Tab-separated table of C-alpha atoms in Angstrom:
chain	number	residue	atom	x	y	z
A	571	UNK	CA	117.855	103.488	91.469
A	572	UNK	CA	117.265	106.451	93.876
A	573	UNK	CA	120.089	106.582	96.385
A	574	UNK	CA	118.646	109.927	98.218
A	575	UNK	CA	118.269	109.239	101.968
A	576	UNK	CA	115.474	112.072	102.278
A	577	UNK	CA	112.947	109.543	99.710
A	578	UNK	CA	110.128	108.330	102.015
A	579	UNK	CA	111.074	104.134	102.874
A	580	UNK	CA	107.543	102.845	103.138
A	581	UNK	CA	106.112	100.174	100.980
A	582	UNK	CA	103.770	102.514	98.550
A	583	UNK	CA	107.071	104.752	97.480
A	584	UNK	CA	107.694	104.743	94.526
A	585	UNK	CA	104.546	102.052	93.974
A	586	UNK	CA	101.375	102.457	91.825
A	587	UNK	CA	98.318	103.433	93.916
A	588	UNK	CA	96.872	100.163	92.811
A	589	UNK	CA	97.524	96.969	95.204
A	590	UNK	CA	100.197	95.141	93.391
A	591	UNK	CA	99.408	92.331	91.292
A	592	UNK	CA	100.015	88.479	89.945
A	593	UNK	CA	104.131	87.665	90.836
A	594	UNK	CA	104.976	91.451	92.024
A	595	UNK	CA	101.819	90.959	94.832
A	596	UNK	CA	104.097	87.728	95.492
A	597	UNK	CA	106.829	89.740	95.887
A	598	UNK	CA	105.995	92.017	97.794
A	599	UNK	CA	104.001	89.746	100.052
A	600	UNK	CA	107.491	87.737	100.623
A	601	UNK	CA	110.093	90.906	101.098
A	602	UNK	CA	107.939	92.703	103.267
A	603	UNK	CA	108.158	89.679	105.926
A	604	UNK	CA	104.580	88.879	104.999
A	605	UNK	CA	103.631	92.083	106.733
A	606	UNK	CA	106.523	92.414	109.146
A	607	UNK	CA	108.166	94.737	107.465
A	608	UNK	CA	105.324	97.301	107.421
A	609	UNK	CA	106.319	98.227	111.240
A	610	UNK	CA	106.451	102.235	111.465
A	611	UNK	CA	109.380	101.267	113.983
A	612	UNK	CA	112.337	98.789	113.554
A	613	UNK	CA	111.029	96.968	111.070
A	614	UNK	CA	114.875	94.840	111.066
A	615	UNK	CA	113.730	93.996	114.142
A	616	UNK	CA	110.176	92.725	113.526
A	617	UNK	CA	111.381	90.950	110.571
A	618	UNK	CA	113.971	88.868	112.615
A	619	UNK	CA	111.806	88.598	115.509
A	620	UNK	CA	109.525	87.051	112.644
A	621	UNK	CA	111.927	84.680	111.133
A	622	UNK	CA	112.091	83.540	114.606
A	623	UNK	CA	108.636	83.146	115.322
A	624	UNK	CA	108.334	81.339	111.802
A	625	UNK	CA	111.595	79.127	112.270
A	626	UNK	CA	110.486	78.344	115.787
A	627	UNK	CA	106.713	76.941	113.879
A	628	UNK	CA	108.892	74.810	111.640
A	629	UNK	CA	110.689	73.071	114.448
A	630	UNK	CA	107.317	72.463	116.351
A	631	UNK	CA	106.452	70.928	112.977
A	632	UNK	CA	109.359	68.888	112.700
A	633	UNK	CA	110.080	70.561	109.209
A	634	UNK	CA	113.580	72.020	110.288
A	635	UNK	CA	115.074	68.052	111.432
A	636	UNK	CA	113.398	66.603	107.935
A	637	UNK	CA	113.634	69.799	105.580
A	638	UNK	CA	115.975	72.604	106.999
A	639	UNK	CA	118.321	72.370	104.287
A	640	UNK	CA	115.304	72.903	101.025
A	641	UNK	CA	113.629	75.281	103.165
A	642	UNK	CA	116.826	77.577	103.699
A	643	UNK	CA	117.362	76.927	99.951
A	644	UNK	CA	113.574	77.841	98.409
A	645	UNK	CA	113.435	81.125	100.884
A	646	UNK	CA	117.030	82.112	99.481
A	647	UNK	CA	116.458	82.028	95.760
A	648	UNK	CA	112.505	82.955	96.491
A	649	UNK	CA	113.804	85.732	98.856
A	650	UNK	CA	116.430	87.147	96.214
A	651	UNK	CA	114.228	87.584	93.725
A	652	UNK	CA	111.179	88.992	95.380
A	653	UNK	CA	113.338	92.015	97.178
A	654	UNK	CA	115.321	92.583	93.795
A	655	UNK	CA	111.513	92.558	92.402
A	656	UNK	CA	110.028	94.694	95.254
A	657	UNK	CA	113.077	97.193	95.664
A	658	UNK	CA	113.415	97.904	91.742
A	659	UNK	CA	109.362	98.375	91.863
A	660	UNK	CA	109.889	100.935	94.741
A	661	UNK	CA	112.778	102.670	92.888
A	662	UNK	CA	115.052	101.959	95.845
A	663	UNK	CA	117.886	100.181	96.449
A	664	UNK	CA	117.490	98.423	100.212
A	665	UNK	CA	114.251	99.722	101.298
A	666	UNK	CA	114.262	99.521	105.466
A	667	UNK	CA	110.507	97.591	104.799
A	668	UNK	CA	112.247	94.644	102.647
A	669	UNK	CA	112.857	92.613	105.655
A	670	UNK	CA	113.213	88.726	103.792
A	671	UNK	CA	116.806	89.250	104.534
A	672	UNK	CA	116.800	89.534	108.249
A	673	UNK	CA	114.099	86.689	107.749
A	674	UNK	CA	116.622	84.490	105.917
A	675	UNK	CA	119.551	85.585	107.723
A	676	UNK	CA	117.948	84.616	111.371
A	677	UNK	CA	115.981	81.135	109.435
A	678	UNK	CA	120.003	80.465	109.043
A	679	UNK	CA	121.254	81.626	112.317
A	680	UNK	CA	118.899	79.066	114.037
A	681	UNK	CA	119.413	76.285	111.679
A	682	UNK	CA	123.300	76.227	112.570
A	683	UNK	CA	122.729	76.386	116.418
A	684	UNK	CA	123.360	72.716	118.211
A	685	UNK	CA	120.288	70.892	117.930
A	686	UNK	CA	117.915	71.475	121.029
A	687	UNK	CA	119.233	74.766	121.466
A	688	UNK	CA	117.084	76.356	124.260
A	689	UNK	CA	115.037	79.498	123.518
A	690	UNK	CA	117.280	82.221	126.010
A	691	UNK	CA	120.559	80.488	123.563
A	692	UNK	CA	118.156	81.325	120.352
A	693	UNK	CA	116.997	85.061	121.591
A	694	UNK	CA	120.852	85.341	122.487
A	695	UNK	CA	121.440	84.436	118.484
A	696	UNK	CA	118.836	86.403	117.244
A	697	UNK	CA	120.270	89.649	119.101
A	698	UNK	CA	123.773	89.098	118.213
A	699	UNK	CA	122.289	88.984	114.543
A	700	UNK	CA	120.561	92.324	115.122
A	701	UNK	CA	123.268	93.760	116.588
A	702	UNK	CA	126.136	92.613	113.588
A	703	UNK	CA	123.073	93.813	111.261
A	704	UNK	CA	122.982	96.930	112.352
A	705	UNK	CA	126.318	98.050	113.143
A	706	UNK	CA	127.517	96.559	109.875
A	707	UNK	CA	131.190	95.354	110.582
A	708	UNK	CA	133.688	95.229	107.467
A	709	UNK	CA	132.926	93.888	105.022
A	710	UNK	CA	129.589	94.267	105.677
A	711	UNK	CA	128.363	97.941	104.318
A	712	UNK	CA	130.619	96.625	100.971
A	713	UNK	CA	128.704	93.518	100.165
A	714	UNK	CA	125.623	95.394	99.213
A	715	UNK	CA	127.289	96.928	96.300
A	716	UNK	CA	129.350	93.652	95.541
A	717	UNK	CA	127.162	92.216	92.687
A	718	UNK	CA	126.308	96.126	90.088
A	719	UNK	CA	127.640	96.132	87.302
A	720	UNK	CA	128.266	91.935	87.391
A	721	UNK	CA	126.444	91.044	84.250
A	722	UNK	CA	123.690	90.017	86.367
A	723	UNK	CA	119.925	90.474	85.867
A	724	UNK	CA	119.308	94.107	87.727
A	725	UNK	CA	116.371	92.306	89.952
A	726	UNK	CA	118.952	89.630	90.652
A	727	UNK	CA	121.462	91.916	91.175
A	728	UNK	CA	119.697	94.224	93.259
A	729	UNK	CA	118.251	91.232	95.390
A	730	UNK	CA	121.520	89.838	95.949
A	731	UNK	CA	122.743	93.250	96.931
A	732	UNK	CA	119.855	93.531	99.356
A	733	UNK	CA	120.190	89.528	101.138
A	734	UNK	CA	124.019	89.260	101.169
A	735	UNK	CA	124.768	91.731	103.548
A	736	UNK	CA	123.070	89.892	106.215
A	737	UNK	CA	123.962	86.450	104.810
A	738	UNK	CA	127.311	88.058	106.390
A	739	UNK	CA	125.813	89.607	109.422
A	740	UNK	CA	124.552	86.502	110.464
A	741	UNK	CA	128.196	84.444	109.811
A	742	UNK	CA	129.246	87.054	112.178
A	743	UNK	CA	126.587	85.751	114.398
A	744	UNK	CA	127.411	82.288	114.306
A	745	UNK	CA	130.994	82.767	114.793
A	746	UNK	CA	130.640	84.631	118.157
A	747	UNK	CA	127.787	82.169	118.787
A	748	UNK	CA	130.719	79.035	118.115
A	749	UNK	CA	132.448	80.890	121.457
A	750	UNK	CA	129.999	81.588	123.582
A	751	UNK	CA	128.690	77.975	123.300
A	752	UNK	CA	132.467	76.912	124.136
A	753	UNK	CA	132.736	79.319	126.806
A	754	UNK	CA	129.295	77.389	128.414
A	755	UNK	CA	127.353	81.299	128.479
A	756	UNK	CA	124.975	79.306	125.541
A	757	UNK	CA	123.469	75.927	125.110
């Protein structure tokens, strides 16, 4: 894959001219945050601001108390595969527009606050996430190298590569989360 930071990190890089097709349309449709990651700006922002928005729709429809668990599970494996599918199609390795990751990262974030966690505790989570995510604490930056060469699939590989970074970003998030909530600054 192209590792050149001057490539161009939009969606039709590296892409046919043609709209994508049958299960890469999927994927795409699915790593690009349904859209989200298309912003020209911060689109790790928009994406986790969108797993919010989304997360925050599953609560209202009482999906997260009955479901949280299958839903974390189908957008993980779902998620893997359609940014190892989307970044190999772009000829990239973690595209800045493949934003299922934040989205996964932040659907797991909230689903491990207390339950009834207020919406100033979940913005609180959602920034710390942004924050870990961006500034990439050890072992962060090494994760997303952790599974080449591993014997797996490349799309599995690369997807794995792409989501497991902030899989780790958001543990980071959760554990300063754990002491703010004892210190009483979060619900």
């Amino acid at each position: 894959m192209d590792r050149s930071v001057d490539a161009p990190d939009t969606p039709a890089a590296g892409m046919a001219a043609r709209p994508a097709r049958g299960l890469a349309g999927l994927a795409a449709l699915v790593a690009l945050g349904f859209g989200s990651g298309r912003m020209p700006v911060g689109p790790g922002t928009a994406g986790s601001l969108w797993g919010w928005l989304t997360w925050v729709v599953f609560a209202y429809l009482g999906w997260v108390a009955s479901a949280g668990p299958a839903i974390l599970a189908v957008g993980l494996v779902l998620g893997v595969w359609a940014c190892g599918v989307t970044a190999q199609r772009m000829d990239k390795d973690d595209p800045s527009c493949i934003v299922w990751d934040e989205v996964i990262a932040v659907w797991l974030v909230l689903w491990m606050l207390p339950v009834g966690a207020d919406l100033g505790t979940q913005a609180m989570a959602v920034g710390l996430f942004r924050v870990f995510d961006i500034a990439k604490p050890a072992p962060i930056r090494r994760l997303e190298l952790a599974f080449e060469g591993r014997g797996l699939p490349a799309i599995w590989a690369s997807g794995l590569g792409i989501v497991v970074d902030d899989l780790m970003a958001a543990a980071y998030t959760l554990l300063a989360m754990s002491v703010l909530i004892r210190l009483g600054w979060a619900v």
